[in-house]
Each structure stands twice: as C-alpha cells, then as structure tokens.
Amino acid sequence: MKVLSRFPVRLSDRPDHELVGVIRMPELTVSPMRSIFKRIIGAMLALLATVLIVYLDRDGYRDANGDGLSFLDSLYYATVSLSTTGYGDIAPATSSARLVNVLVITPLRVLFLIVLVGTTLEVLTERSRQAFKIQKWRTKVRDHTVVVGFGTKGRSAVNALLGDENVEPDHIVVVDTDQQALEAATSLGLVTVHGSATRADVLRVAGVQRARAVVVAPNRDDTAVLVTLTARELAPKSHIVASVREAENVHLLKQSGANQVVVSSETAGRLLGMATSTPLVVDMVEDLLTPESGLAIAERPVEPSEEGGSPRHLPDIVLGVVRDGVLYRVDAPQADAIEPGDKLLYIRKVTAAETIER
C-alpha cells in the first residue's frame, strides 16, 4: 500500500522544470512584427524549395489533365501539399518522385505546419528552454547578489550595483511577491524568483547560501527582520545589508545578522532638514550617491608607491582607509600612514564637473 506524505515537497527540492514560473531567466526580447516576419519568410522558403523540387522532377508526376506539369502546376501542387493533404489531381507517378515526396516534401510539409502553428510550439519551446537555463544557472551561480524586494529601495540598490560596481545583470537575483515588480526586474536582464523571502525554501532557490551579498529591502521592518534571520541562517558568510524605516529597529536587524543597516526614514528626514538651510549641500550629497554622472564615492586598493604616505597628501580626495575590514576616517590616527593591503574610500570623477544649479 502506497503511503502519501503529509508534507509538501520543499521548493528547493523540486526538479528544475517545476521551477519554471518561480525562477525566471532573462531573455532577449524580439518584437512581434519581427517574429511574424521571420515565420512568413520561413514558410515562403519551404514553399519555394518544394516548388523547385517538384518542377525539376516534373516528369515523374501525373496530372489529371494529362498535359504534364508546368511551373504553375508545380506551385499549385506544392501549395496544396504543404497546407493540406492534396486533392489527388496531381500525384507522383514514378518511384523516384514518390521517394522524394517521402524524404523531402513530407519533412517540408511538417516544417510548414510548424511555422504556421509556431505560437503554440513557441510556448512549449520557451518552457523547455527556461527549464534548461534554470538548471544551468543553479549549478553555476556563485558570488552573486540577492536583492529582496524590488520597490523604490531595491531598484535604487540594483541601479547602484549595475552602475557603480559594474556587476553583470545575471549576477543579481531579485526575490519578490509582486509580479509587476518582477517583470520590471526581468526587463533589466535580472534573474527573478517569485515568492516570499521569509521562507527558507525561496531563498535557497535564489541561491542565497552561495551569494556574496544579500540586500534586504522590503516595505516592512518586521519583514526585514525575519528575512535577515532566515538569510543569515542559510548564508553565514554572506554580507547582509538591510534597510529599515525606523531607527528603533536597527538593533533588531543587527541582532538578526545584518552587517550594515540603513535607516531610510532618518536619512530622508536629515536631507529634508538640510535642504531648508543648505540646499546645495543636499544636491552635492545626491551627486555623490549617483554613480552615473558627476562625482561618486568609490573604493580602490592602494598602489605600492602610496604605501607609507599619508592619504591626505594624495591627488584623490580620500574620505577613509579600510584596513582589515575596518573603516578609519581620514582624520583618525590609524589613517596617518597607508599600510600594504589597505583600501581607500575616495571621491571619483565620473564625468566632467558640472555646475549644480537650483
């Protein structure tokens, strides 16, 4: 007697073909008109090839009129043979003509029908292709970034990764329950996973256990805490950055395993307060936080010629020195002399300097 398990199969244990729709791999988009045009061209080429084959072997066919096959008759026979089963008024009479019908015209008929019903077959082919890409991606994905939540904060984080850190789009995995948000992420070439990141199975499917970094940016602070706890349990060595709305929840995120916590409401409020008295300072801060143009904050390793010197005497505007994973401001005593292996946080010029106007 077969006993059925009361517990459903975990999402991460399902075969790859069952994850189509949960994981979505980016695809190159083709316009509908171009796709239809390609199908029409394929159908016309199959028809033309059939016409030429029949016309070159026209002596092997029998016409009901008994006057032999003209080019128009060949075109007629090819058309009715590819689109239907034929009417019998023109039929192959010799053994060679019949053999050509079996080996050549019949496959062309199948090809012609495939082109005509290509929409249905394309859906099936797309599902198979997605399953294959998911299998290949799951076996090879390493050191990627998982972004939980693709709202305003999540999108800004992805833009920073793509612009400032030059991360490839297929090395970013977005986890969200909002289908429209996932569609927007897919349009950027990102890998998406549909599901709640509070579930360990969903994070496993996103490969969080092998991720380099995890960005936790949901809309609720309690969700951020639960996602951070789950992600830290699955990925003890990943760098987890979380966003919260209220500063009183920062310690909860830290205790849950977040390496860094960004308070979105306080940061926005501080900028709003500064904008009332020093608006140009706010413009400069926004410029520094925008990697596409103007100035940007970046990190680089020290060069051998810079070792032993002071970061304040370098041509770059250095903000701090990173040593053994610890950041020292440029005015700290530990940053008086640059040591081998240090990294510098500096202001990098992205484009030509422009005047900030209000």
GROMACS .gro file of C-alpha atoms in nm, residues 93-347:
model
  255
   93ALA     CA    1   0.381   0.852  -6.059
   94THR     CA    2   0.741   0.726  -6.065
   95SER     CA    3   0.932   0.562  -5.783
   96SER     CA    4   1.185   0.846  -5.765
   97ALA     CA    5   0.912   1.110  -5.736
   98ARG     CA    6   0.740   0.915  -5.461
   99LEU     CA    7   1.071   0.871  -5.277
  100VAL     CA    8   1.132   1.247  -5.296
  101ASN     CA    9   0.783   1.304  -5.154
  102VAL     CA   10   0.856   1.076  -4.860
  103LEU     CA   11   1.207   1.200  -4.780
  104VAL     CA   12   1.188   1.570  -4.877
  105ILE     CA   13   0.837   1.706  -4.927
  106THR     CA   14   0.688   1.542  -4.619
  107PRO     CA   15   0.951   1.700  -4.386
  108LEU     CA   16   0.892   2.032  -4.563
  109ARG     CA   17   0.519   1.990  -4.500
  110VAL     CA   18   0.590   1.936  -4.129
  111LEU     CA   19   0.818   2.241  -4.127
  112PHE     CA   20   0.549   2.448  -4.297
  113LEU     CA   21   0.290   2.346  -4.038
  114ILE     CA   22   0.533   2.418  -3.755
  115VAL     CA   23   0.577   2.770  -3.887
  116LEU     CA   24   0.200   2.819  -3.910
  117VAL     CA   25   0.132   2.694  -3.557
  118GLY     CA   26   0.453   2.837  -3.422
  119THR     CA   27   0.286   3.032  -3.140
  120THR     CA   28   0.179   2.718  -2.954
  121LEU     CA   29   0.507   2.543  -3.015
  122GLU     CA   30   0.698   2.853  -2.912
  123VAL     CA   31   0.530   2.846  -2.571
  124LEU     CA   32   0.633   2.483  -2.523
  125THR     CA   33   0.983   2.551  -2.650
  126GLU     CA   34   1.015   2.854  -2.423
  127ARG     CA   35   0.922   2.646  -2.120
  128SER     CA   36   1.180   2.382  -2.209
  129ARG     CA   37   1.442   2.648  -2.273
  130GLN     CA   38   1.365   2.815  -1.941
  131ALA     CA   39   1.398   2.480  -1.761
  132PHE     CA   40   1.737   2.419  -1.923
  133LYS     CA   41   1.861   2.769  -1.839
  134ILE     CA   42   1.740   2.734  -1.479
  135GLN     CA   43   1.927   2.404  -1.443
  136LYS     CA   44   2.245   2.555  -1.587
  137TRP     CA   45   2.214   2.868  -1.372
  138ARG     CA   46   2.153   2.678  -1.046
  139THR     CA   47   2.463   2.464  -1.097
  140LYS     CA   48   2.693   2.756  -1.177
  141VAL     CA   49   2.567   3.056  -0.979
  142ARG     CA   50   2.825   3.173  -0.725
  143ASP     CA   51   2.916   3.502  -0.557
  144HIS     CA   52   2.601   3.676  -0.680
  145THR     CA   53   2.384   3.935  -0.508
  146VAL     CA   54   2.033   3.859  -0.385
  147VAL     CA   55   1.800   4.160  -0.363
  148VAL     CA   56   1.489   4.103  -0.152
  149GLY     CA   57   1.218   4.348  -0.255
  150PHE     CA   58   1.214   4.542  -0.582
  151GLY     CA   59   1.042   4.856  -0.465
  152THR     CA   60   1.200   5.200  -0.463
  153LYS     CA   61   1.486   5.096  -0.234
  154GLY     CA   62   1.551   4.768  -0.412
  155ARG     CA   63   1.557   4.933  -0.755
  156SER     CA   64   1.798   5.200  -0.635
  157ALA     CA   65   2.025   4.932  -0.491
  158VAL     CA   66   2.023   4.743  -0.823
  159ASN     CA   67   2.099   5.062  -1.017
  160ALA     CA   68   2.395   5.126  -0.788
  161LEU     CA   69   2.522   4.771  -0.839
  162LEU     CA   70   2.490   4.792  -1.216
  163GLY     CA   71   2.637   5.141  -1.240
  164ASP     CA   72   2.899   5.171  -0.970
  165GLU     CA   73   3.023   4.817  -0.917
  166ASN     CA   74   2.988   4.702  -1.279
  167VAL     CA   75   2.800   4.386  -1.178
  168GLU     CA   76   2.657   4.178  -1.462
  169PRO     CA   77   2.274   4.171  -1.460
  170ASP     CA   78   2.259   3.791  -1.449
  171HIS     CA   79   2.458   3.802  -1.122
  172ILE     CA   80   2.170   3.980  -0.948
  173VAL     CA   81   1.870   3.780  -0.826
  174VAL     CA   82   1.553   3.965  -0.727
  175VAL     CA   83   1.310   3.800  -0.486
  176ASP     CA   84   0.960   3.948  -0.462
  177THR     CA   85   0.593   3.851  -0.450
  178ASP     CA   86   0.477   4.135  -0.677
  179GLN     CA   87   0.456   4.012  -1.036
  180GLN     CA   88   0.480   4.365  -1.181
  181ALA     CA   89   0.799   4.428  -0.985
  182LEU     CA   90   0.944   4.102  -1.116
  183GLU     CA   91   0.851   4.199  -1.472
  184ALA     CA   92   1.038   4.527  -1.426
  185ALA     CA   93   1.341   4.337  -1.294
  186THR     CA   94   1.330   4.092  -1.585
  187SER     CA   95   1.329   4.383  -1.832
  188LEU     CA   96   1.666   4.487  -1.685
  189GLY     CA   97   1.811   4.143  -1.752
  190LEU     CA   98   1.796   4.028  -1.388
  191VAL     CA   99   1.715   3.678  -1.267
  192THR     CA  100   1.392   3.678  -1.065
  193VAL     CA  101   1.238   3.444  -0.810
  194HIS     CA  102   0.868   3.468  -0.731
  195GLY     CA  103   0.795   3.404  -0.364
  196SER     CA  104   0.821   3.535  -0.010
  197ALA     CA  105   1.180   3.575   0.109
  198THR     CA  106   1.068   3.497   0.463
  199ARG     CA  107   1.060   3.132   0.352
  200ALA     CA  108   1.391   2.948   0.360
  201ASP     CA  109   1.293   2.746   0.051
  202VAL     CA  110   1.253   3.058  -0.160
  203LEU     CA  111   1.594   3.190  -0.054
  204ARG     CA  112   1.752   2.853  -0.129
  205VAL     CA  113   1.606   2.866  -0.479
  206ALA     CA  114   1.763   3.212  -0.516
  207GLY     CA  115   2.098   3.057  -0.419
  208VAL     CA  116   2.139   3.274  -0.109
  209GLN     CA  117   2.364   3.011   0.051
  210ARG     CA  118   2.624   3.082  -0.219
  211ALA     CA  119   2.561   3.457  -0.250
  212ARG     CA  120   2.830   3.719  -0.200
  213ALA     CA  121   2.583   3.974  -0.064
  214VAL     CA  122   2.217   4.000   0.031
  215VAL     CA  123   2.025   4.327   0.011
  216VAL     CA  124   1.714   4.323   0.232
  217ALA     CA  125   1.479   4.599   0.119
  218PRO     CA  126   1.115   4.507   0.191
  219ASN     CA  127   0.844   4.758   0.275
  220ARG     CA  128   0.800   4.647   0.638
  221ASP     CA  129   1.054   4.642   0.920
  222ASP     CA  130   0.921   4.319   1.070
  223THR     CA  131   0.959   4.151   0.731
  224ALA     CA  132   1.317   4.280   0.710
  225VAL     CA  133   1.398   4.124   1.048
  226LEU     CA  134   1.256   3.784   0.952
  227VAL     CA  135   1.424   3.784   0.610
  228THR     CA  136   1.758   3.877   0.769
  229LEU     CA  137   1.729   3.597   1.025
  230THR     CA  138   1.649   3.344   0.753
  231ALA     CA  139   1.923   3.467   0.520
  232ARG     CA  140   2.186   3.464   0.796
  233GLU     CA  141   2.098   3.110   0.891
  234LEU     CA  142   2.135   2.993   0.531
  235ALA     CA  143   2.439   3.208   0.445
  236PRO     CA  144   2.667   3.258   0.747
  237LYS     CA  145   2.943   3.418   0.538
  238SER     CA  146   2.737   3.645   0.311
  239HIS     CA  147   2.743   4.021   0.358
  240ILE     CA  148   2.389   4.125   0.451
  241VAL     CA  149   2.275   4.485   0.415
  242ALA     CA  150   1.927   4.571   0.539
  243SER     CA  151   1.704   4.874   0.522
  244VAL     CA  152   1.456   4.978   0.792
  245ARG     CA  153   1.216   5.266   0.823
  246GLU     CA  154   1.255   5.331   1.196
  247ALA     CA  155   1.584   5.373   1.386
  248GLU     CA  156   1.448   5.185   1.688
  249ASN     CA  157   1.459   4.865   1.483
  250VAL     CA  158   1.826   4.891   1.391
  251HIS     CA  159   1.939   4.678   1.687
  252LEU     CA  160   1.691   4.407   1.585
  253LEU     CA  161   1.845   4.389   1.239
  254LYS     CA  162   2.196   4.383   1.388
  255GLN     CA  163   2.099   4.101   1.624
  256SER     CA  164   1.938   3.915   1.334
  257GLY     CA  165   2.269   3.908   1.150
  258ALA     CA  166   2.280   4.219   0.931
  259ASN     CA  167   2.630   4.354   0.872
  260GLN     CA  168   2.500   4.700   0.793
  261VAL     CA  169   2.165   4.870   0.845
  262VAL     CA  170   2.043   5.178   0.661
  263VAL     CA  171   1.764   5.383   0.820
  264SER     CA  172   1.569   5.512   0.523
  265SER     CA  173   1.332   5.746   0.710
  266GLU     CA  174   1.607   5.917   0.913
  267THR     CA  175   1.830   5.958   0.610
  268ALA     CA  176   1.549   6.115   0.408
  269GLY     CA  177   1.446   6.334   0.702
  270ARG     CA  178   1.802   6.453   0.755
  271LEU     CA  179   1.829   6.553   0.389
  272LEU     CA  180   1.496   6.733   0.409
  273GLY     CA  181   1.616   6.930   0.710
  274MET     CA  182   1.943   7.021   0.538
  275ALA     CA  183   1.756   7.130   0.227
  276THR     CA  184   1.580   7.408   0.420
  277SER     CA  185   1.906   7.581   0.514
  278THR     CA  186   2.180   7.444   0.285
  279PRO     CA  187   2.008   7.315  -0.029
  280LEU     CA  188   2.330   7.294  -0.232
  281VAL     CA  189   2.474   7.051   0.021
  282VAL     CA  190   2.182   6.819  -0.048
  283ASP     CA  191   2.249   6.846  -0.423
  284MET     CA  192   2.612   6.753  -0.365
  285VAL     CA  193   2.517   6.454  -0.148
  286GLU     CA  194   2.278   6.332  -0.416
  287ASP     CA  195   2.552   6.375  -0.674
  288LEU     CA  196   2.788   6.161  -0.465
  289LEU     CA  197   2.523   5.892  -0.430
  290THR     CA  198   2.451   5.885  -0.805
  291PRO     CA  199   2.717   5.674  -0.981
  292GLU     CA  200   2.615   5.755  -1.339
  293SER     CA  201   2.744   6.111  -1.356
  294GLY     CA  202   2.929   6.384  -1.172
  295LEU     CA  203   3.115   6.259  -0.864
  296ALA     CA  204   3.081   5.926  -0.686
  297ILE     CA  205   3.220   5.761  -0.374
  298ALA     CA  206   3.432   5.460  -0.470
  299GLU     CA  207   3.686   5.219  -0.322
  300ARG     CA  208   4.022   5.115  -0.461
  301PRO     CA  209   4.333   4.930  -0.339
  302VAL     CA  210   4.641   5.135  -0.256
  303GLU     CA  211   4.926   5.139  -0.503
  304PRO     CA  212   5.277   5.035  -0.394
  305SER     CA  213   5.404   5.392  -0.442
  306GLU     CA  214   5.142   5.518  -0.194
  307GLU     CA  215   5.240   5.286   0.093
  308GLY     CA  216   5.384   5.468   0.392
  309GLY     CA  217   5.246   5.805   0.288
  310SER     CA  218   4.952   6.000   0.422
  311PRO     CA  219   4.614   5.967   0.246
  312ARG     CA  220   4.568   6.342   0.292
  313HIS     CA  221   4.857   6.409   0.053
  314LEU     CA  222   4.724   6.204  -0.238
  315PRO     CA  223   4.580   6.364  -0.553
  316ASP     CA  224   4.249   6.189  -0.485
  317ILE     CA  225   4.011   6.323  -0.223
  318VAL     CA  226   4.031   6.039   0.030
  319LEU     CA  227   3.750   6.001   0.281
  320GLY     CA  228   3.873   5.698   0.472
  321VAL     CA  229   4.107   5.400   0.490
  322VAL     CA  230   3.979   5.041   0.507
  323ARG     CA  231   4.216   4.812   0.696
  324ASP     CA  232   4.132   4.450   0.782
  325GLY     CA  233   3.767   4.520   0.717
  326VAL     CA  234   3.757   4.823   0.950
  327LEU     CA  235   3.694   5.176   0.819
  328TYR     CA  236   3.905   5.461   0.961
  329ARG     CA  237   3.817   5.818   0.871
  330VAL     CA  238   4.091   6.016   0.707
  331ASP     CA  239   4.139   6.225   1.023
  332ALA     CA  240   4.179   5.919   1.250
  333PRO     CA  241   4.526   5.844   1.393
  334GLN     CA  242   4.516   5.495   1.236
  335ALA     CA  243   4.495   5.656   0.891
  336ASP     CA  244   4.806   5.873   0.925
  337ALA     CA  245   5.013   5.625   0.723
  338ILE     CA  246   4.894   5.393   0.447
  339GLU     CA  247   4.987   5.029   0.501
  340PRO     CA  248   5.015   4.744   0.246
  341GLY     CA  249   4.678   4.582   0.182
  342ASP     CA  250   4.478   4.893   0.271
  343LYS     CA  251   4.191   5.018   0.057
  344LEU     CA  252   4.094   5.380   0.007
  345LEU     CA  253   3.748   5.532   0.002
  346TYR     CA  254   3.775   5.831  -0.227
  347ILE     CA  255   3.571   6.063  -0.446
   0.00000   0.00000   0.00000
